[in-house]
mmCIF file of C-alpha atoms in Angstrom:
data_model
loop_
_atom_site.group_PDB
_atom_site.id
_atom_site.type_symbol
_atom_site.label_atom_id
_atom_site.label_comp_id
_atom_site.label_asym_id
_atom_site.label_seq_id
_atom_site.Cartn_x
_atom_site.Cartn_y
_atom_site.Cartn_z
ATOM 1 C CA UNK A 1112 -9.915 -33.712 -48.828
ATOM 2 C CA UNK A 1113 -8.754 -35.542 -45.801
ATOM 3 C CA UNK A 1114 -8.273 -34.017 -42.706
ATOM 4 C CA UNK A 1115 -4.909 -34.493 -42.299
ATOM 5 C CA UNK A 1116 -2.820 -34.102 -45.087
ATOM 6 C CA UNK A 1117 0.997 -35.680 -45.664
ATOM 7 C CA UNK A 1118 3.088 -36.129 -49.088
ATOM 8 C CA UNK A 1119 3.378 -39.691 -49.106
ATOM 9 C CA UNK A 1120 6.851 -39.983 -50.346
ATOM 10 C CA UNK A 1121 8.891 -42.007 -50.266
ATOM 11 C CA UNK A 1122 11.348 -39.093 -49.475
ATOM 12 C CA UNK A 1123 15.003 -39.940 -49.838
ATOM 13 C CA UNK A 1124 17.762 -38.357 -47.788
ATOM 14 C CA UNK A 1125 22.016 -39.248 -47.566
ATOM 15 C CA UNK A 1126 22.514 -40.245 -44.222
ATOM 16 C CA UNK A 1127 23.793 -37.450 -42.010
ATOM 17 C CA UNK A 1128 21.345 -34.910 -44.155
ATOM 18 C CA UNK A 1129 18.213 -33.350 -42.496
ATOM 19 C CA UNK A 1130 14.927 -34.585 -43.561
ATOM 20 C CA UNK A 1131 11.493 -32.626 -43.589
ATOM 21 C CA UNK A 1132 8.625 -33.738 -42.773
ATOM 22 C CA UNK A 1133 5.180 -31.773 -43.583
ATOM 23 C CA UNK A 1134 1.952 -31.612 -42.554
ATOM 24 C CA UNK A 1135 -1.228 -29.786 -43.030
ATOM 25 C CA UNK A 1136 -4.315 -29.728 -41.375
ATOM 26 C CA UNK A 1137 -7.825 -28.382 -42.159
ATOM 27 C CA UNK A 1138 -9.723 -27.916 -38.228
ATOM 28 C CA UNK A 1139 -8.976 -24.415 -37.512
ATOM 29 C CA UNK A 1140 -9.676 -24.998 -34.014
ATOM 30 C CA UNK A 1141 -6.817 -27.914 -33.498
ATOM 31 C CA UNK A 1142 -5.046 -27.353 -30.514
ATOM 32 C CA UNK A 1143 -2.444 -29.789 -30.317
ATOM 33 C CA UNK A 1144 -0.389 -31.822 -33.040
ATOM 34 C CA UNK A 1145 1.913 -35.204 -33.180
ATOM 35 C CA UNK A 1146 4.465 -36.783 -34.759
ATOM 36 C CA UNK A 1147 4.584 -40.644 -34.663
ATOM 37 C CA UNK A 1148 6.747 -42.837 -36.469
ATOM 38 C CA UNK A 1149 5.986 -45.918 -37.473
ATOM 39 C CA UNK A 1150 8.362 -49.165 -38.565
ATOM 40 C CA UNK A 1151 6.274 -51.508 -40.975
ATOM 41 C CA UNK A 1152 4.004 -54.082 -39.143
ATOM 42 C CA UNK A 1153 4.800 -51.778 -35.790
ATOM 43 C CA UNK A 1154 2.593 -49.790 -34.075
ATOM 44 C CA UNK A 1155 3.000 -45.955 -34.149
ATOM 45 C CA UNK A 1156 5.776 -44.683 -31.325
ATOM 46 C CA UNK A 1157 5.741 -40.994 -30.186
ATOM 47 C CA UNK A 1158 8.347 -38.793 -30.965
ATOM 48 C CA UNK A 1159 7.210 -35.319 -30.750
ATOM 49 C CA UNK A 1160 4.257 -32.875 -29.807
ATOM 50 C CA UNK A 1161 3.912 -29.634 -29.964
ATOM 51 C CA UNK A 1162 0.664 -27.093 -28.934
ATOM 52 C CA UNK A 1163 2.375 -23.662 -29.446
ATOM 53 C CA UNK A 1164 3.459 -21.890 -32.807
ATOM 54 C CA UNK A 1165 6.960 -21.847 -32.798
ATOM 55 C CA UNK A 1166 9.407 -24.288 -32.788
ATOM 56 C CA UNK A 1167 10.373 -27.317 -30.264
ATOM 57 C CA UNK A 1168 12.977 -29.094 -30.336
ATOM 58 C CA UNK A 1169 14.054 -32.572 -28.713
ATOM 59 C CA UNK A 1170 17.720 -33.924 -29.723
ATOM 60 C CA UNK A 1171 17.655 -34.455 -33.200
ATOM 61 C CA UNK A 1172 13.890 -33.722 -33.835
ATOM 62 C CA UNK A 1173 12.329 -30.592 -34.324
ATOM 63 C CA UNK A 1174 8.606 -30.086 -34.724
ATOM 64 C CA UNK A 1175 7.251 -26.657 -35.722
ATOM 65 C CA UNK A 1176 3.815 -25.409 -35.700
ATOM 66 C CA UNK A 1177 2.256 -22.526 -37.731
ATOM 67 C CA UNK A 1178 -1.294 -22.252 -36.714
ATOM 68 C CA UNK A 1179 -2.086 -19.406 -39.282
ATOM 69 C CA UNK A 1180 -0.511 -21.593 -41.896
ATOM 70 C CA UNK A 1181 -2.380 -24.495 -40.671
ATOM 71 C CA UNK A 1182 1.295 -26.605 -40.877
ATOM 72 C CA UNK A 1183 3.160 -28.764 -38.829
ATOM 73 C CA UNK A 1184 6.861 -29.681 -39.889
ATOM 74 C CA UNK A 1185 9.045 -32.150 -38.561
ATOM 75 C CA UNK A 1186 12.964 -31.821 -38.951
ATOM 76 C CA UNK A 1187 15.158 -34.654 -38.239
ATOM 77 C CA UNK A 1188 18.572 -33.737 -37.762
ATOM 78 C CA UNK A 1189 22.008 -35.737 -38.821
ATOM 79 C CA UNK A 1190 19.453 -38.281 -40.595
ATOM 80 C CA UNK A 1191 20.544 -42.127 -39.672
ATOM 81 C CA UNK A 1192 19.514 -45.149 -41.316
ATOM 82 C CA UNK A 1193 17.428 -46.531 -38.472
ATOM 83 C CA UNK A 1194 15.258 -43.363 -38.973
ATOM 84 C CA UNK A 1195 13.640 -44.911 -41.888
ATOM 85 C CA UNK A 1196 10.177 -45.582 -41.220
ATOM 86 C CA UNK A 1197 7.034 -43.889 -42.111
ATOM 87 C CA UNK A 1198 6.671 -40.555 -39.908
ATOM 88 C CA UNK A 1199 2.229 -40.221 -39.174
ATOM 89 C CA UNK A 1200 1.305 -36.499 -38.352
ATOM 90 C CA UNK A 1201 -1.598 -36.675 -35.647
ATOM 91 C CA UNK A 1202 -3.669 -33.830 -35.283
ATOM 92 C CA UNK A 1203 -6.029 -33.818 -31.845
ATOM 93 C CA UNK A 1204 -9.634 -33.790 -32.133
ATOM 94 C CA UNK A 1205 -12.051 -32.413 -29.565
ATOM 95 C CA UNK A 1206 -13.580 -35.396 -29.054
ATOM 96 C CA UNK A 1207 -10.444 -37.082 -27.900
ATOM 97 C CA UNK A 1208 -9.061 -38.942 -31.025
ATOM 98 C CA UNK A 1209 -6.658 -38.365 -33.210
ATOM 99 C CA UNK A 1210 -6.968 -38.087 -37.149
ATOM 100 C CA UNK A 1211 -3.488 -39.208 -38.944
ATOM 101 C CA UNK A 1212 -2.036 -38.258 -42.110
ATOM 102 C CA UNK A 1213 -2.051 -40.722 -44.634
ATOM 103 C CA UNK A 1214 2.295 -40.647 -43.298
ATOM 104 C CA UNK A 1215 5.313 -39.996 -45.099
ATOM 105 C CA UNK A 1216 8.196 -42.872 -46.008
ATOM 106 C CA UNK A 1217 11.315 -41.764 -45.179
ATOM 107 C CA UNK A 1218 14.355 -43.592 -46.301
ATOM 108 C CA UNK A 1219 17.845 -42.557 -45.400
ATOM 109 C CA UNK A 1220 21.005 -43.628 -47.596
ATOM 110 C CA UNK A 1221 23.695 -44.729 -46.304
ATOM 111 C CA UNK B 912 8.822 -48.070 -18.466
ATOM 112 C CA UNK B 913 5.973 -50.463 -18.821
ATOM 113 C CA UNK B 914 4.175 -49.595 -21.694
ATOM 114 C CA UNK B 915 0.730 -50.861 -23.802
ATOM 115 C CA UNK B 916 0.132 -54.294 -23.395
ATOM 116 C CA UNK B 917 -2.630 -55.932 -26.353
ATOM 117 C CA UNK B 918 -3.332 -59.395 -26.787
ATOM 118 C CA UNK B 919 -3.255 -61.658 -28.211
ATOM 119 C CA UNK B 920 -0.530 -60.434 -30.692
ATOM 120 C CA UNK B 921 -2.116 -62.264 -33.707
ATOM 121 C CA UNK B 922 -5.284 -63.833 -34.249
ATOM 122 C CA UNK B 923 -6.761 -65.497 -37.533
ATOM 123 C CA UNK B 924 -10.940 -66.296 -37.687
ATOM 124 C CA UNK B 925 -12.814 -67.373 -40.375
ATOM 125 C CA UNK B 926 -15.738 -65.266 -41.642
ATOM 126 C CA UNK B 927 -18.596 -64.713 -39.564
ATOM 127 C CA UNK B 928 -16.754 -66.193 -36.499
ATOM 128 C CA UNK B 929 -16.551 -63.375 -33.469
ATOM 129 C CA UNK B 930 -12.993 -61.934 -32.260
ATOM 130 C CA UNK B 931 -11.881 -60.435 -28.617
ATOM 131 C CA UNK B 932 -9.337 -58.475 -28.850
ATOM 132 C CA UNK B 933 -7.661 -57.483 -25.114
ATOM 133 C CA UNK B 934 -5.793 -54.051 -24.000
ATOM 134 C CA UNK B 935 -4.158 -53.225 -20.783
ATOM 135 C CA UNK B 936 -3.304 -49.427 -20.373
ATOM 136 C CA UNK B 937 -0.103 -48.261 -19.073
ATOM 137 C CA UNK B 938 -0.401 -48.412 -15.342
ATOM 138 C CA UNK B 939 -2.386 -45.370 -14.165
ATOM 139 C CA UNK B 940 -3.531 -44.174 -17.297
ATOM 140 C CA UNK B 941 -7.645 -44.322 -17.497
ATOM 141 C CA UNK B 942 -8.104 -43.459 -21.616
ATOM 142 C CA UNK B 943 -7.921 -46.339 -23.583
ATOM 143 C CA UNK B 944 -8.344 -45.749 -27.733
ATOM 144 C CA UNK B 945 -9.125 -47.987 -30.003
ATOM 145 C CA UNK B 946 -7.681 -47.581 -33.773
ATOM 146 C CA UNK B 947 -8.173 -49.899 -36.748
ATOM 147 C CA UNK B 948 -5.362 -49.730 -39.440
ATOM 148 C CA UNK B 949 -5.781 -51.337 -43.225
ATOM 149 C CA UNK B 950 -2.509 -52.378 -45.289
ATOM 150 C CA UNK B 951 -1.012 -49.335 -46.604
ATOM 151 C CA UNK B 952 -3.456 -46.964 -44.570
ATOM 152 C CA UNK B 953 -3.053 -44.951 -41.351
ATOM 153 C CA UNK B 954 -4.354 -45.706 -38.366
ATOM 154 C CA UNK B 955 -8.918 -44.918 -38.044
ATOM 155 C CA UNK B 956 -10.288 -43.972 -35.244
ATOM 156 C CA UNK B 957 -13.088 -46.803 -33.710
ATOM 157 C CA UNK B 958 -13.738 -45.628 -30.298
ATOM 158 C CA UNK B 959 -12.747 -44.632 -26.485
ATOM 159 C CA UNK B 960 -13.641 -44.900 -22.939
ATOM 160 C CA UNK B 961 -12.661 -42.848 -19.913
ATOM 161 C CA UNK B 962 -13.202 -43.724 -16.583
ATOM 162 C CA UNK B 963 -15.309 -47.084 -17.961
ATOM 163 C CA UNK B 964 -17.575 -44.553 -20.077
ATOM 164 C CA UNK B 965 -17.478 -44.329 -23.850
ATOM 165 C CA UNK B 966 -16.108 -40.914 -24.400
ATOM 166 C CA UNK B 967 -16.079 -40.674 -28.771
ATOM 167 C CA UNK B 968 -17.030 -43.120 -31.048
ATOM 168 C CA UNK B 969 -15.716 -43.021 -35.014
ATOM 169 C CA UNK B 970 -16.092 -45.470 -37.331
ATOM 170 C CA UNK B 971 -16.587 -48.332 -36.162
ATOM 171 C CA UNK B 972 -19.166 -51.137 -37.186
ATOM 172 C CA UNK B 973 -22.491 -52.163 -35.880
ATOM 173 C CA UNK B 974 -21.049 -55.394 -35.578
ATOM 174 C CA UNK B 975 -18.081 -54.274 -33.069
ATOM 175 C CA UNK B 976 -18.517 -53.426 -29.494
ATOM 176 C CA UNK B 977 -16.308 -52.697 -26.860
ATOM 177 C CA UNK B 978 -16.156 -51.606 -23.116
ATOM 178 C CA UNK B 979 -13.627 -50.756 -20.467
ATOM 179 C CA UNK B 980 -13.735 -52.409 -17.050
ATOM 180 C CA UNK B 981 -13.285 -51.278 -13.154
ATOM 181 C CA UNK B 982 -9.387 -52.321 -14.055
ATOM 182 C CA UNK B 983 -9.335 -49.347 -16.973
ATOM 183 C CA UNK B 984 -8.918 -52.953 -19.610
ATOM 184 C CA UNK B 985 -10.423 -52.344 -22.565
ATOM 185 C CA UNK B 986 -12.157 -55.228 -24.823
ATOM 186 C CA UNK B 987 -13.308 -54.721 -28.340
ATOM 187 C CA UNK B 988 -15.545 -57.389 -29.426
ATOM 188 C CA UNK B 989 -15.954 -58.188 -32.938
ATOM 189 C CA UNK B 990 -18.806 -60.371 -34.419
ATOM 190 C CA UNK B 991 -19.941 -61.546 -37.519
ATOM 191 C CA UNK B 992 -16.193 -61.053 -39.338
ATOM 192 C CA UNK B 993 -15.934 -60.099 -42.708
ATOM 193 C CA UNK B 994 -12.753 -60.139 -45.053
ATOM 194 C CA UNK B 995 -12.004 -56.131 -44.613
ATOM 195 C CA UNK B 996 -12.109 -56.895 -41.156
ATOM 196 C CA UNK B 997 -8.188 -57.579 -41.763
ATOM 197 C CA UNK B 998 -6.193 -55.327 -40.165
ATOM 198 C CA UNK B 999 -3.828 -54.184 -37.336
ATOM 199 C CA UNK B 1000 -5.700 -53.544 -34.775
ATOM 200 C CA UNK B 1001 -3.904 -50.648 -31.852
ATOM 201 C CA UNK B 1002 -4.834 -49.409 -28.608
ATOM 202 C CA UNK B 1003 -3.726 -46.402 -26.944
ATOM 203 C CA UNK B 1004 -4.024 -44.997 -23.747
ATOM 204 C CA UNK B 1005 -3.468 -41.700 -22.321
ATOM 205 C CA UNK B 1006 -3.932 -40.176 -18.786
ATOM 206 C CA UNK B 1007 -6.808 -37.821 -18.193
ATOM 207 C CA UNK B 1008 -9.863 -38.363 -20.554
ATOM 208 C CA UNK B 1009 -9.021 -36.924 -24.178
ATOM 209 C CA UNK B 1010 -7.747 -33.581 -23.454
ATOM 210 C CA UNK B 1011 -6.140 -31.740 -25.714
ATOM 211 C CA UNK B 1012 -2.493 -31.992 -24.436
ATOM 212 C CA UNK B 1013 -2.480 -35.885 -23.454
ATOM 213 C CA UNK B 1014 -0.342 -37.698 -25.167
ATOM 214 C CA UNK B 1015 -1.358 -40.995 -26.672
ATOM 215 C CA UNK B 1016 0.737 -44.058 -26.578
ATOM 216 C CA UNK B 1017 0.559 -46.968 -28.514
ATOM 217 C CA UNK B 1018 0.394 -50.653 -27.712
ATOM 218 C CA UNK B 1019 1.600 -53.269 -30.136
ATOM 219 C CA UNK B 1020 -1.266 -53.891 -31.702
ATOM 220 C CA UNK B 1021 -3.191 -57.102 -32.640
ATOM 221 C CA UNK B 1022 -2.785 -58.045 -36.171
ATOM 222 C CA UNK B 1023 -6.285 -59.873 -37.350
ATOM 223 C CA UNK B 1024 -6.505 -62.219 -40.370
ATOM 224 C CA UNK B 1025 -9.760 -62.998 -41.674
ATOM 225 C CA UNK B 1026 -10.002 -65.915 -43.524
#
């Protein structure tokens, strides 16, 4: 069982639709979590973190964080094309790194 | 904002040649990261410095090294290269050693053909 755990997808959404985004992790001690998202051949761009259960939200993003649950969500509000890309949850490890989700496409319609 | 900077961009070897790949933290940030990522996989964990020290190591080789200098740039050297060497190679840096609330931001990356 990895780490880090993400449906793959691809998930489908209209455009204009919210999409979710899940995440679960297995380190019961994780402290802080991140959402990257990635165009193919790019490198991984931060959108969100979030260290405190609850919800945060930035413009059309919202991450929230359940640390009893062990889940981290992603909602992406008013979905646009350009927001198709593969979305990475990162969870923080002591040590410094961070362990990714294997990512989940995203693909909004038009 | 000026942001990662890796080079060079792209880089093909033939096996068993050696490979330096080159990252430049954003200004004032003293983490560098180094992350290896496989077609179709996310990005692995290889290693990190603060302050010019190794601070965690993951999986990376025997045959890789790397090191961060007085000028927080971070080198990764790669010998002896193998096929599954072939990947996209990322740095990251972040400000103040690997605590749990700094964020890490991504360079470019350096996408490695072995041939």
């Amino acid at each position: 069982q990895k780490e880090v755990e993400q449906n793959s997808g691809p998930l489908s959404v209209p455009e204009g639709a919210i999409a979710s985004l899940n995440c679960t992790y297995s380190d019961r001690g994780s402290q802080s979590f991140f959402w990257y998202r990635q165009y193919s051949g790019k490198s991984p761009e931060l959108i969100m973190f979030i260290y405190s259960n609850g919800d945060k939200e930035d413009g059309r993003f919202t991450a929230q964080l359940n640390k009893a649950s062990q889940y981290v969500s992603l909602l992406i509000r008013d979905s646009q094309p350009s927001d198709s890309a593969t979305y990475l949850c990162a969870v923080h490890n002591q040590g410094g790194k961070l362990i990714f989700g294997q990512g989940t496409e995203l693909s909004v319609k038009p | 904002a000026a942001g990662v900077i890796q080079s060079p961009r792209h880089l093909i070897k033939e096996k068993r040649e050696t490979a330096t790949l080159k990252c430049y933290p954003i200004p004032r940030h003293d983490t560098v990261y180094w992350y290896q990522q496989g077609p179709g996989q996310d990005p692995q964990f290889l290693i990190s410095f603060y302050e010019k020290m190794q601070s965690d190591k993951g999986s990376i080789p025997d045959r890789f090294s790397a090191q961060q200098f007085s000028d927080y740039h971070s080198e990764l050297n790669m010998s002896s290269l193998e096929l599954g060497d072939s990947a996209l190679y990322f740095c990251a840096s972040s400000l103040g050693g690997g605590g749990s609330y700094n964020e890490q931001f991504f360079g470019p990356g350096t996408r490695l053909t072995v041939l």
